[in-house]
mmCIF file of C-alpha atoms and ligand atoms in Angstrom:
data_model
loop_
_atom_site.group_PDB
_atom_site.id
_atom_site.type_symbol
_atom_site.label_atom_id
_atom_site.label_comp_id
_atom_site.label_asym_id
_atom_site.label_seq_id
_atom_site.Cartn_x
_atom_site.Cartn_y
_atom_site.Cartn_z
ATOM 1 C CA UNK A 265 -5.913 2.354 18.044
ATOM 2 C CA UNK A 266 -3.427 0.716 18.532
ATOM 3 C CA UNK A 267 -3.619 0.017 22.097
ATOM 4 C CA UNK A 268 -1.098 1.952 23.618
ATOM 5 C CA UNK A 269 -0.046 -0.356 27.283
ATOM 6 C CA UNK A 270 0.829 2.115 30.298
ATOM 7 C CA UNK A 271 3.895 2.125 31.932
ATOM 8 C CA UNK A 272 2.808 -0.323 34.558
ATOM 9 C CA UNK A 273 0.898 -2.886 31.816
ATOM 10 C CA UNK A 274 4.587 -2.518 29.491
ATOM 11 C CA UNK A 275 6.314 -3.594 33.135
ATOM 12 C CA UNK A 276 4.304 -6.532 33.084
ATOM 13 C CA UNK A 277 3.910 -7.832 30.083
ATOM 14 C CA UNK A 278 6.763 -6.689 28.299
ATOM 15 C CA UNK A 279 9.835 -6.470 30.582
ATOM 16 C CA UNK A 280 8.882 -8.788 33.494
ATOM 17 C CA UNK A 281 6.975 -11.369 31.183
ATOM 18 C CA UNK A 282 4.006 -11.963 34.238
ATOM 19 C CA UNK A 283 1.236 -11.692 32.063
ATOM 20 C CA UNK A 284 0.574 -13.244 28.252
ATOM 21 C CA UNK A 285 1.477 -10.312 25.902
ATOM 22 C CA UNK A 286 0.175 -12.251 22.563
ATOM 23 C CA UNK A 287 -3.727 -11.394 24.338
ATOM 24 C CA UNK A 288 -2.702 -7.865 22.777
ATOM 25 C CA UNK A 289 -2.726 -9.515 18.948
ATOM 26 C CA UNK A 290 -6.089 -10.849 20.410
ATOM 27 C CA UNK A 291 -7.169 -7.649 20.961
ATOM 28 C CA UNK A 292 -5.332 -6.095 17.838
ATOM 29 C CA UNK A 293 -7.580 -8.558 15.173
ATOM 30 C CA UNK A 294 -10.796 -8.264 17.013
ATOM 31 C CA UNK A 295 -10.076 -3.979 16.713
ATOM 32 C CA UNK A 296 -8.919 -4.664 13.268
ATOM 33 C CA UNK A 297 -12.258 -6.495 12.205
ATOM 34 C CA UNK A 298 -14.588 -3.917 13.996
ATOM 35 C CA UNK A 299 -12.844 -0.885 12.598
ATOM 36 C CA UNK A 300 -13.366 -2.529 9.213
ATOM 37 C CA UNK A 301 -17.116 -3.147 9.998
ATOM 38 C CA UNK A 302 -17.493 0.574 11.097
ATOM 39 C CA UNK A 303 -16.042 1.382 8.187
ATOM 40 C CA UNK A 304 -18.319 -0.591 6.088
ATOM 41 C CA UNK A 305 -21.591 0.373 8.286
ATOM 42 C CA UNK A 306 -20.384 4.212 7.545
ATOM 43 C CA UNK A 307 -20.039 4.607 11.191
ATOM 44 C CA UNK A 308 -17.632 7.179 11.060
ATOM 45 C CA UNK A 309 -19.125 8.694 8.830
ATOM 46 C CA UNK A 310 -22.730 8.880 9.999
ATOM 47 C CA UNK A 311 -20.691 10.733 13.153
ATOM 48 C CA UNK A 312 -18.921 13.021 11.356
ATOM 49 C CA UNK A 313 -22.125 14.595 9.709
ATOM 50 C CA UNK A 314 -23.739 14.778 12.895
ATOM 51 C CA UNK A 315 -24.007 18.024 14.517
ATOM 52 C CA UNK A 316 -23.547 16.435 17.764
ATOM 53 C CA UNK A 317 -22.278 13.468 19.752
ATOM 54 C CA UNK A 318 -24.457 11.002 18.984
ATOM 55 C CA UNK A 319 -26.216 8.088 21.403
ATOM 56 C CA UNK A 320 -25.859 4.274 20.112
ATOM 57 C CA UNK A 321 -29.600 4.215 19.796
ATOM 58 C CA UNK A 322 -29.448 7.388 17.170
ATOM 59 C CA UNK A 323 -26.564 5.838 15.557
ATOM 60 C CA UNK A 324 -27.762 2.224 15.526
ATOM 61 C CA UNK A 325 -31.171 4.364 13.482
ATOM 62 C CA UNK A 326 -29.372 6.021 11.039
ATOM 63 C CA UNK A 327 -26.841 3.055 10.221
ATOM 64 C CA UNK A 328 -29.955 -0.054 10.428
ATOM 65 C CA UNK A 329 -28.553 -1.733 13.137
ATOM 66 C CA UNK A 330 -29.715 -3.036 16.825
ATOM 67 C CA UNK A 331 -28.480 -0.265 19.314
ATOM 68 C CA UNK A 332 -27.792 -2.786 22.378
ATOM 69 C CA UNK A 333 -25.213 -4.254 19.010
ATOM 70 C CA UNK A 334 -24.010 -0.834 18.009
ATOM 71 C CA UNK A 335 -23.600 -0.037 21.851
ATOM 72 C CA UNK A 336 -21.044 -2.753 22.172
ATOM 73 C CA UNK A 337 -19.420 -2.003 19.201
ATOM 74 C CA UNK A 338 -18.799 1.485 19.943
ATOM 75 C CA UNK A 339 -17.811 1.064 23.355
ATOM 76 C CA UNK A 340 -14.658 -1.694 22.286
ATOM 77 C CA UNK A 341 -14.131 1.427 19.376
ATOM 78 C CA UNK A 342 -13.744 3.514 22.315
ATOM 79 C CA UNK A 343 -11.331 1.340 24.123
ATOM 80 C CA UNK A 344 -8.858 1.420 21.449
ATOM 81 C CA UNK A 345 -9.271 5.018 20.320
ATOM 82 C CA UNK A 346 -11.710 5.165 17.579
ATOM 83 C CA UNK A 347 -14.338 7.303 19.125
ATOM 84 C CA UNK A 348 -14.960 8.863 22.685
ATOM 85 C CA UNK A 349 -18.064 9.034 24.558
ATOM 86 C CA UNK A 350 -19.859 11.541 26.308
ATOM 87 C CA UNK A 351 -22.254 11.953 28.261
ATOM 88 C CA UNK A 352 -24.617 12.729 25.454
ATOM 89 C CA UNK A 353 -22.884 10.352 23.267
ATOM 90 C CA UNK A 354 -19.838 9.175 20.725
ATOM 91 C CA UNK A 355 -17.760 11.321 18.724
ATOM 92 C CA UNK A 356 -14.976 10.782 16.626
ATOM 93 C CA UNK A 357 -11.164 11.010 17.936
ATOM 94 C CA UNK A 358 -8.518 12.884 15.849
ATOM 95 C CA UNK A 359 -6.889 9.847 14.823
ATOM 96 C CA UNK A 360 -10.125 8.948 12.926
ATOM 97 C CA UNK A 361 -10.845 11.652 11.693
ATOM 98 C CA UNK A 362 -7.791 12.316 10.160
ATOM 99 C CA UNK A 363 -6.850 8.741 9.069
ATOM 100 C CA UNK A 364 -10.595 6.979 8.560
ATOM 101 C CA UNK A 365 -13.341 9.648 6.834
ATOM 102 C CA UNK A 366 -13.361 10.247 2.951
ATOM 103 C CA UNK A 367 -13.271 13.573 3.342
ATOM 104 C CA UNK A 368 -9.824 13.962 4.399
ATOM 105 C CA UNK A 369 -6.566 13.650 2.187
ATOM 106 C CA UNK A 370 -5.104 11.159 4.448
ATOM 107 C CA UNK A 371 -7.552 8.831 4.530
ATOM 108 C CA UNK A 372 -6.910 5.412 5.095
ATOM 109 C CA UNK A 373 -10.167 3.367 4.671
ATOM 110 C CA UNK A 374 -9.404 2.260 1.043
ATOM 111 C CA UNK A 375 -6.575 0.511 2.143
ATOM 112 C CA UNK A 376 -7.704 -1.277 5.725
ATOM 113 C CA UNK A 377 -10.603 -2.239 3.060
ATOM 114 C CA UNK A 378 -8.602 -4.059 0.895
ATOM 115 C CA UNK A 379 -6.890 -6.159 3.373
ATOM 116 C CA UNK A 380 -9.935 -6.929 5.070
ATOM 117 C CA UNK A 381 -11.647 -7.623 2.289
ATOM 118 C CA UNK A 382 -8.988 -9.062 0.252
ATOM 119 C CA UNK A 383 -5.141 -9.697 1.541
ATOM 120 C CA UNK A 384 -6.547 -11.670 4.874
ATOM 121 C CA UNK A 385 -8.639 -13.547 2.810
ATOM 122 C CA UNK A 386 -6.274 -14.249 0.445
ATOM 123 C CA UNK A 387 -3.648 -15.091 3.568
ATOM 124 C CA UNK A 388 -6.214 -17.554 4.934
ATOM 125 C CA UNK A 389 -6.162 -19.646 1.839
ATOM 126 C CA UNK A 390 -2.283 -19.377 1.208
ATOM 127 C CA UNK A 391 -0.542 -18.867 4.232
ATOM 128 C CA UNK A 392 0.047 -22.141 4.856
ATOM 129 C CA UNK A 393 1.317 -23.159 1.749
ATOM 130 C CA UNK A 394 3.141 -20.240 1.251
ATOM 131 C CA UNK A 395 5.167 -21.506 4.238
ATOM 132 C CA UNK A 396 5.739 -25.240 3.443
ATOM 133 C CA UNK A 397 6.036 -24.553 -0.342
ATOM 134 C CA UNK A 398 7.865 -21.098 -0.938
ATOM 135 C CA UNK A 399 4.795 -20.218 -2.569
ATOM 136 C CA UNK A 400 0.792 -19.221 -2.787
ATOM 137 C CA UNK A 401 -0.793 -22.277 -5.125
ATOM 138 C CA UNK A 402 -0.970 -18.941 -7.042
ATOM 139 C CA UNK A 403 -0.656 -14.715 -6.997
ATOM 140 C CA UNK A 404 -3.510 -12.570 -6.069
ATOM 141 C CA UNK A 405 -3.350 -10.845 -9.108
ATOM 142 C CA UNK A 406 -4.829 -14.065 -10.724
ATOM 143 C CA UNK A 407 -7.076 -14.243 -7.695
ATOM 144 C CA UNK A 408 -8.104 -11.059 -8.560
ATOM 145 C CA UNK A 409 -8.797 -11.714 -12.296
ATOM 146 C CA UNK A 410 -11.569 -14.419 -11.467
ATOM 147 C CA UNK A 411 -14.341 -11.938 -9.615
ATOM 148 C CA UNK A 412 -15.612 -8.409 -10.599
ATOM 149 C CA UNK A 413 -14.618 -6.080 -8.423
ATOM 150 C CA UNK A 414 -11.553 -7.591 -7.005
ATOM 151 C CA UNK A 415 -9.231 -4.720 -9.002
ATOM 152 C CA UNK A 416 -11.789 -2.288 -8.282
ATOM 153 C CA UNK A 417 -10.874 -2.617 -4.236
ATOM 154 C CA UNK A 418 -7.090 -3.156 -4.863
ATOM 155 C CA UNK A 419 -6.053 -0.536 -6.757
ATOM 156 C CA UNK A 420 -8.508 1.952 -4.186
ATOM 157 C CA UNK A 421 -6.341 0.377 -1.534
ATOM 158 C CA UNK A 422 -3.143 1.197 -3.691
ATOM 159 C CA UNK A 423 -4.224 4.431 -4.493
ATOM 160 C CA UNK A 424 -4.852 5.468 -0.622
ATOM 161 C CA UNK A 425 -1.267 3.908 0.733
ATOM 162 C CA UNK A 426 0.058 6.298 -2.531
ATOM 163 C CA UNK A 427 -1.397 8.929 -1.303
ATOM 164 C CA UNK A 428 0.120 8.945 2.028
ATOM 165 C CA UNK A 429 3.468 9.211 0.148
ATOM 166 C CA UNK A 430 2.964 10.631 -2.949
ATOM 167 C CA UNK A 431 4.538 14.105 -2.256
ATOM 168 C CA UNK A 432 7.590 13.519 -0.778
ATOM 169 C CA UNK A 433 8.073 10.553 -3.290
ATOM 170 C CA UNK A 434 7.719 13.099 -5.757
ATOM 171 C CA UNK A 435 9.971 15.858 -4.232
ATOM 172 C CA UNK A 436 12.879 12.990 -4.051
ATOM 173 C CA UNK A 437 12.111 12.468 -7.684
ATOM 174 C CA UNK A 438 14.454 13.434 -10.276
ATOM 175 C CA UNK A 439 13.046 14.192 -13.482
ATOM 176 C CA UNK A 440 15.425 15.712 -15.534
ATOM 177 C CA UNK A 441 14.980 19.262 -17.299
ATOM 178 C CA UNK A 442 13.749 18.279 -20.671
ATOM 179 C CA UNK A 443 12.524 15.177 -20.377
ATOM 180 C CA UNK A 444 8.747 14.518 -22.028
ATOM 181 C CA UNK A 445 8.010 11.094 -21.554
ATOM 182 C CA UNK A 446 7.449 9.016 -18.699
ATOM 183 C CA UNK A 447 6.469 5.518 -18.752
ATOM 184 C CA UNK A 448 4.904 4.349 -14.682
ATOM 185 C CA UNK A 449 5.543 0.713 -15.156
ATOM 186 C CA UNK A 450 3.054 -1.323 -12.587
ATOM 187 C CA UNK A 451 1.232 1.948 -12.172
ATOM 188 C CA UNK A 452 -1.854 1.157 -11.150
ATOM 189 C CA UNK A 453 -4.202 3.666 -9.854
ATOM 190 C CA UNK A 454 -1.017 6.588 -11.775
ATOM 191 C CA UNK A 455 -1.195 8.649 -8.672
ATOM 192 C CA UNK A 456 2.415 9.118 -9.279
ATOM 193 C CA UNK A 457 2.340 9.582 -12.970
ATOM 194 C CA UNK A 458 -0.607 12.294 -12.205
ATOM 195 C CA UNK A 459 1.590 14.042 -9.580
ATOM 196 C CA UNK A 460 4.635 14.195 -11.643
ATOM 197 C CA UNK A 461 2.381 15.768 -14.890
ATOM 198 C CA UNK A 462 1.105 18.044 -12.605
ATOM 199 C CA UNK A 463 4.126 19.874 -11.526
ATOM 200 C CA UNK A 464 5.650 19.145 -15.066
ATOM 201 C CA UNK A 465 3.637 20.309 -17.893
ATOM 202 C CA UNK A 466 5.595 19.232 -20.691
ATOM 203 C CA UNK A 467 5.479 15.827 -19.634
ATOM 204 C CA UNK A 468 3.038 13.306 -20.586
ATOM 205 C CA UNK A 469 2.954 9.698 -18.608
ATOM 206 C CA UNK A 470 2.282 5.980 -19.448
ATOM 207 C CA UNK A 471 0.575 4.280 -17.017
ATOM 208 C CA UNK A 472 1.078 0.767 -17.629
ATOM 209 C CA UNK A 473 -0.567 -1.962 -15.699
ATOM 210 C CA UNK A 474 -2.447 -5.802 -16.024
ATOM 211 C CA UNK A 475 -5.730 -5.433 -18.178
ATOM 212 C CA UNK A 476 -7.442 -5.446 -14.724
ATOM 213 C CA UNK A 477 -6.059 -2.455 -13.211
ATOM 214 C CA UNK A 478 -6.139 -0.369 -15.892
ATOM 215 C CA UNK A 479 -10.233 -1.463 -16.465
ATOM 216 C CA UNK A 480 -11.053 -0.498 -13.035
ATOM 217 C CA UNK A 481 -8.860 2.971 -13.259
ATOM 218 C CA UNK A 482 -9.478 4.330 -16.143
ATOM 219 C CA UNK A 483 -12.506 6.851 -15.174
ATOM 220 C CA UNK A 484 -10.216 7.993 -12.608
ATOM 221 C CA UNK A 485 -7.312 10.445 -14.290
ATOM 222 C CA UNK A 486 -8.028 13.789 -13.165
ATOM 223 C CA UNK A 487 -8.871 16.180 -16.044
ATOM 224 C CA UNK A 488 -6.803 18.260 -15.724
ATOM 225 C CA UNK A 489 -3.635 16.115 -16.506
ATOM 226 C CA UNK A 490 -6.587 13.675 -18.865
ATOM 227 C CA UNK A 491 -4.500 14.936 -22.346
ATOM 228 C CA UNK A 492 -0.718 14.366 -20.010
ATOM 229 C CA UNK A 493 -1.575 10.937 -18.569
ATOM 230 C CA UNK A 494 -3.001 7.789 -20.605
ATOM 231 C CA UNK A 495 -3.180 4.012 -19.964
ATOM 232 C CA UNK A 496 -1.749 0.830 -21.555
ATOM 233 C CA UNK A 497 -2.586 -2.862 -20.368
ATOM 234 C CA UNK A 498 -0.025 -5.404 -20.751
ATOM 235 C CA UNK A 499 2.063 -7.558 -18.807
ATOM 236 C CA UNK A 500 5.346 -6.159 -18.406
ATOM 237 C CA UNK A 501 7.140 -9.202 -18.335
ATOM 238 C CA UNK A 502 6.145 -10.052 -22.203
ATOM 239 C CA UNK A 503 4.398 -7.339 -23.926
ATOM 240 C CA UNK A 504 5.871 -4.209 -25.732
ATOM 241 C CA UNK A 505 6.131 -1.509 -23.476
ATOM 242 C CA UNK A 506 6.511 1.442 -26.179
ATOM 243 C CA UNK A 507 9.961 3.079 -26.539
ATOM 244 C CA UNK A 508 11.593 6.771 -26.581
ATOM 245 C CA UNK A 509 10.850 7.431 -22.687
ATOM 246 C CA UNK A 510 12.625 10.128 -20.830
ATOM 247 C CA UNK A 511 11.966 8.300 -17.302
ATOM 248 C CA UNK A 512 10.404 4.463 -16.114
ATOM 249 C CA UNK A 513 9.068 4.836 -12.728
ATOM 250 C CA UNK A 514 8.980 0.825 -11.197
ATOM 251 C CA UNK A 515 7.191 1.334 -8.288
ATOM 252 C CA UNK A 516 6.458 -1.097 -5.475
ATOM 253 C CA UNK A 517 6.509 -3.844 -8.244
ATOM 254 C CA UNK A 518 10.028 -5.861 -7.723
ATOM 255 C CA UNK A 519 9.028 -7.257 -4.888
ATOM 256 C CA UNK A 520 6.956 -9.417 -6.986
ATOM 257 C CA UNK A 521 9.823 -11.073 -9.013
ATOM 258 C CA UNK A 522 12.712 -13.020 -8.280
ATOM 259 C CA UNK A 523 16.063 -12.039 -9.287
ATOM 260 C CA UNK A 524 16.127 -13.521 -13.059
ATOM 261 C CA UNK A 525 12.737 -11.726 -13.327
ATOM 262 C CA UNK A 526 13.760 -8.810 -12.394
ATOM 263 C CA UNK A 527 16.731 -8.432 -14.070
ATOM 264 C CA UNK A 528 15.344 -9.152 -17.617
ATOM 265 C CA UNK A 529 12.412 -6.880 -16.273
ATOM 266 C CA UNK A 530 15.023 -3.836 -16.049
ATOM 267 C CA UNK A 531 16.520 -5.083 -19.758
ATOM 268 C CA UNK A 532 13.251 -4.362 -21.172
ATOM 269 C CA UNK A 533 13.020 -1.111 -19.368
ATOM 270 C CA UNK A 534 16.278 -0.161 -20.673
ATOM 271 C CA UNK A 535 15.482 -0.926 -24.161
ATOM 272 C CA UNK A 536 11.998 1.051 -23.519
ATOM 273 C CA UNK A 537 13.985 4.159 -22.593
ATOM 274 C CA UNK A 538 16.104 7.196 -24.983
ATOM 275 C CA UNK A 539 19.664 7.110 -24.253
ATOM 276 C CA UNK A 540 20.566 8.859 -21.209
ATOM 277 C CA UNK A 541 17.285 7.815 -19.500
ATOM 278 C CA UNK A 542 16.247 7.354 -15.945
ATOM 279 C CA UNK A 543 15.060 4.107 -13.939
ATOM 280 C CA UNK A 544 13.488 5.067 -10.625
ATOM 281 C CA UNK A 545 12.710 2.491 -8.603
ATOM 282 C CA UNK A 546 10.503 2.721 -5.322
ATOM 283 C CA UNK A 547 10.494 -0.330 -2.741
ATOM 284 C CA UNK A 548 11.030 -1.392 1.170
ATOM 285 C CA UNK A 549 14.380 -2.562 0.687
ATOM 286 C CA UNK A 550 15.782 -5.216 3.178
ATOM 287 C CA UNK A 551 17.720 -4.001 6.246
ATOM 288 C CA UNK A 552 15.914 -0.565 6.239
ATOM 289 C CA UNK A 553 14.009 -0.866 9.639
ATOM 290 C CA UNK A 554 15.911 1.250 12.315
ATOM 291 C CA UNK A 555 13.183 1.525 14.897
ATOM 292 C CA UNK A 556 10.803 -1.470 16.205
ATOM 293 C CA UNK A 557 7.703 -0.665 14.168
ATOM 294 C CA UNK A 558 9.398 -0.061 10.701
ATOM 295 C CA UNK A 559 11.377 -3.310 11.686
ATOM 296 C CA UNK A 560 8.358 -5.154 12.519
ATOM 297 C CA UNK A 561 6.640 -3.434 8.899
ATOM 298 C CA UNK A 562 9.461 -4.800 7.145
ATOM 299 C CA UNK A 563 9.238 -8.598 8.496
ATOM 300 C CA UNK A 564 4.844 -7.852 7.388
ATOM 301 C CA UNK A 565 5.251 -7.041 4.149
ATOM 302 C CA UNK A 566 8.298 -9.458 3.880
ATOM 303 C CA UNK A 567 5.508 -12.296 4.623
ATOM 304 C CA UNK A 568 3.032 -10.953 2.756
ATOM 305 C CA UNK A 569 4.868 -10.663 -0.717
ATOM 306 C CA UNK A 570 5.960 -14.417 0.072
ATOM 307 C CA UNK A 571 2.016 -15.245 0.626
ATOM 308 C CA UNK A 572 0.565 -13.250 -2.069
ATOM 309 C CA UNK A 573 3.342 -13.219 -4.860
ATOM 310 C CA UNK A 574 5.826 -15.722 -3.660
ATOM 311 C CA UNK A 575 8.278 -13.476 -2.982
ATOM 312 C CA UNK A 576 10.227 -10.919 -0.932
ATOM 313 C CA UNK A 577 11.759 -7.965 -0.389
ATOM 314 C CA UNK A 578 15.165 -7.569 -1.416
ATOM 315 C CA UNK A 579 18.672 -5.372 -0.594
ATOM 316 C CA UNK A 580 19.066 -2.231 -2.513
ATOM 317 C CA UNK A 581 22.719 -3.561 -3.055
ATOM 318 C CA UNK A 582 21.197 -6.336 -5.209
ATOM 319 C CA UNK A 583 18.860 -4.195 -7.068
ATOM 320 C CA UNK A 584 21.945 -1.849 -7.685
ATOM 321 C CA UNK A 585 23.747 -4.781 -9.381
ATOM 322 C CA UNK A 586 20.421 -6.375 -11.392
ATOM 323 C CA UNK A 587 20.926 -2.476 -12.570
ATOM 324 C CA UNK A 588 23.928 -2.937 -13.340
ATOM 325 C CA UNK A 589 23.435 -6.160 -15.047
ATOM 326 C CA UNK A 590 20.402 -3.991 -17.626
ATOM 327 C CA UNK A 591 22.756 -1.675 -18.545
ATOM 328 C CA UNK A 592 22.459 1.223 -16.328
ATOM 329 C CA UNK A 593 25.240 3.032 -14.035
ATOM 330 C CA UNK A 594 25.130 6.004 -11.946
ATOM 331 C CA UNK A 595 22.886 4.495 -9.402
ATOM 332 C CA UNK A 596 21.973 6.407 -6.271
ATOM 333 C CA UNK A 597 19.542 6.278 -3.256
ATOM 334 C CA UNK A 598 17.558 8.145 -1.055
ATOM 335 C CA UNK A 599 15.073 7.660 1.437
ATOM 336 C CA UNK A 600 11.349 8.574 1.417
ATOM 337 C CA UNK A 601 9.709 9.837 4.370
ATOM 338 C CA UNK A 602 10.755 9.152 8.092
ATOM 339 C CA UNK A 603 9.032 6.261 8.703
ATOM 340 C CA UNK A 604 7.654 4.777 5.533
ATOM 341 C CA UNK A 605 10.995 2.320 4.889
ATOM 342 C CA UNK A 606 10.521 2.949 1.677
ATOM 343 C CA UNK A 607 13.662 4.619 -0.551
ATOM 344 C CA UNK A 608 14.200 5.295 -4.216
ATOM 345 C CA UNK A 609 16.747 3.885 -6.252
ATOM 346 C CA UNK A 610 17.671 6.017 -9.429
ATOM 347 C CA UNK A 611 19.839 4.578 -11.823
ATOM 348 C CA UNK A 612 20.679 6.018 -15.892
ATOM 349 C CA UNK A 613 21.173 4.042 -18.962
ATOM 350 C CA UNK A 614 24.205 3.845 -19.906
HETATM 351 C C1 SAM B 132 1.666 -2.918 -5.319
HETATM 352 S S1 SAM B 132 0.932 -2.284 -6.767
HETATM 353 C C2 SAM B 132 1.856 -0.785 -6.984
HETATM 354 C C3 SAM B 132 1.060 0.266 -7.720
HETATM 355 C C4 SAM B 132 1.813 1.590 -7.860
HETATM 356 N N1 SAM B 132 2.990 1.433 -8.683
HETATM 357 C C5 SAM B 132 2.203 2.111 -6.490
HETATM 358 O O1 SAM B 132 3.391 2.133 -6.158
HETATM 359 O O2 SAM B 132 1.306 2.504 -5.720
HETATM 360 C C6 SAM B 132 1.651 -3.318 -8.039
HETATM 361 C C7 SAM B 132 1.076 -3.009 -9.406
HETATM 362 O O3 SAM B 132 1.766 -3.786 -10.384
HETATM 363 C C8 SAM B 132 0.805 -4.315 -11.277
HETATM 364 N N2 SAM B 132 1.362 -5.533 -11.894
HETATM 365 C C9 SAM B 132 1.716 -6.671 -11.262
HETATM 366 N N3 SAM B 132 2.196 -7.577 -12.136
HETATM 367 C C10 SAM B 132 2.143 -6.976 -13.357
HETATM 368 C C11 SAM B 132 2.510 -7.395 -14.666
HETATM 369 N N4 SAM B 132 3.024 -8.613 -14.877
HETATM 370 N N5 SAM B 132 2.347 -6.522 -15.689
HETATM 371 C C12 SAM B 132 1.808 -5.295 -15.482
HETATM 372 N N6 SAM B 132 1.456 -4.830 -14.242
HETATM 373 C C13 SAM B 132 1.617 -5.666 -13.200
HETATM 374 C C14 SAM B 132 -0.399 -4.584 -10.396
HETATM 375 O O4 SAM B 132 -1.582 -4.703 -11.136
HETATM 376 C C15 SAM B 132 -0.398 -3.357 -9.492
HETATM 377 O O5 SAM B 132 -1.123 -2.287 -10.037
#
């Protein structure tokens, strides 16, 4: 985990500044990369289909490594909550075995996955000149474009952050009664677009995404929403995006954009929709962190977008008047979730 200080190590560190607090980031990257390796040994895994606790040496057997390695391994995993030992071995804590194995809904390997495998790497190359430029040399979507298997990991990472959230973004939802067609603009992995066909029948969804995404999703609609929910590739800056829809989900994509982009991005969306129709966008909005770890979440993802996209997140006050700007009135907001910082902003065309 996580390592959670006691009250005497907070004392120290944090209130009476006596010893260097930034060894905890030391500590938090070096449990970072060897959660990610168990992950990609199947450590975890190999533990929870054991009948038993199991010893390093069994574990080091089963996963093809050397036990005095696994040993250490295990023993930092223990140290910062992964796993506890026993006399007659390691076994998996709650935390991972809610959060880290397949099996559960909430797991969140996919996504540690893709930013080990792909959002650090990408930070290591742009960081920097994200910082003295304003800018990555260029996005990781294009980064992604130039290996197989790139879109394959990020949209598995999308899909498990989604599904962390999808039902209470869906219960704060409003699809009105009637409506048929949805279009999920930057949909990716159509988690959302699958949810909402699912508790509304008479719908049928768009998902619309780069020719990337949609290659590496397309096996994975559920069947039984496969005749509700199809795919479209196409860059939603430039290419058509259909017409006649009831509702235009823009989720987690205006981050991406500056504030021309986005406003012509929510012209097209308005011209893509019936009259009357809905605009539901989904983002961390600036100024939303009220405790220390949302706030601290907020300033993360704030320099990731700039590293990765070359941009930021914004105020919901100046996504209400880009709204504005496209045409649409009646816009309202509500928060998702307790803690995600995330919050909808619904808007109709007027
Ligand atoms: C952060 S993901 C969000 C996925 C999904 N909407 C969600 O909230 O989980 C951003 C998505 O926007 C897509 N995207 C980015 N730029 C795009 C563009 N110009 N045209 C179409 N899709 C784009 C990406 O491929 C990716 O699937």
């Amino acid at each position: 985990m996580p390592l959670n200080p006691n009250f005497l190590e907070r004392l120290v560190l944090f209130r009476l500044n006596k010893g260097p607090a930034p060894m905890l980031d030391l500590f938090g990257a070096a449990s970072f990369e060897s959660v990610s390796l168990a992950l990609e040994l199947g450590l975890f895994e190999s533990l929870a289909g054991a009948e038993a606790p199991l010893t390093a040496a069994a574990l080091a057997d089963r996963l093809d490594a050397h036990p005095d390695g696994l040993a250490t391994l295990c023993n930092f995993l223990v140290a910062e909550g992964y796993l506890t030992t026993e006399e007659d071995g390691y076994r998996l804590t709650g935390m991972t075995e809610t959060w880290l194995l397949a099996a559960s809904e909430t797991d969140m390997g996919p996504w540690l996955a893709f930013w080990n495998d792909l959002v650090f790497p990408f930070w290591e190359r742009e960081l920097e000149t994200a910082v003295r430029e304003g800018e990555p040399s260029r996005s990781i979507y294009e980064w992604f474009d130039e290996q197989p298997g790139r879109w394959e990991v990020a949209q598995a990472g999308f899909r498990a952050a989604a599904s962390l959230l999808v039902d209470d973004v869906v219960d704060a939802v409003t699809v009105p009664g009637g409506s048929t067609r949805l279009i999920d603009v930057g949909g990716g992995h159509g988690l959302y677009a699958v949810e909402l066909c699912r508790r509304h029948p008479n719908l049928s969804a768009t998902v619309f995404d780069l020719p990337g995404a949609v290659a590496a999703v397309d096996d994975e609609i559920p069947d039984a929403v496969a005749d509700q929910v199809s795919t479209r590739a196409g860059d939603y800056r430039t290419d058509d995006l259909g017409d006649g829809y009831d509702v235009a989900l823009l989720f987690n994509i205006i981050h991406a954009h500056d504030p021309t982009e986005n406003t012509a991005l929510f012209e097209r969306v308005a011209d893509s929709l019936a009259p009357g129709g809905r605009i539901i966008v989904l983002d961390q909005w600036e100024g939303s962190g009220r405790t220390s770890v949302s706030r601290a979440g907020l300033r993360f993802v704030a320099l990731t977008y700039l590293t990765t996209l070359g941009a930021t997140v914004y105020a919901h006050e100046e996504v209400t008047s880009w709204l504005r700007d496209a045409g649409f009135g009646d816009v309202t907001r509500r928060s998702v979730g307790p803690l995600s910082g995330l919050a909808l902003v619904e808007a109709t065309k007027r």
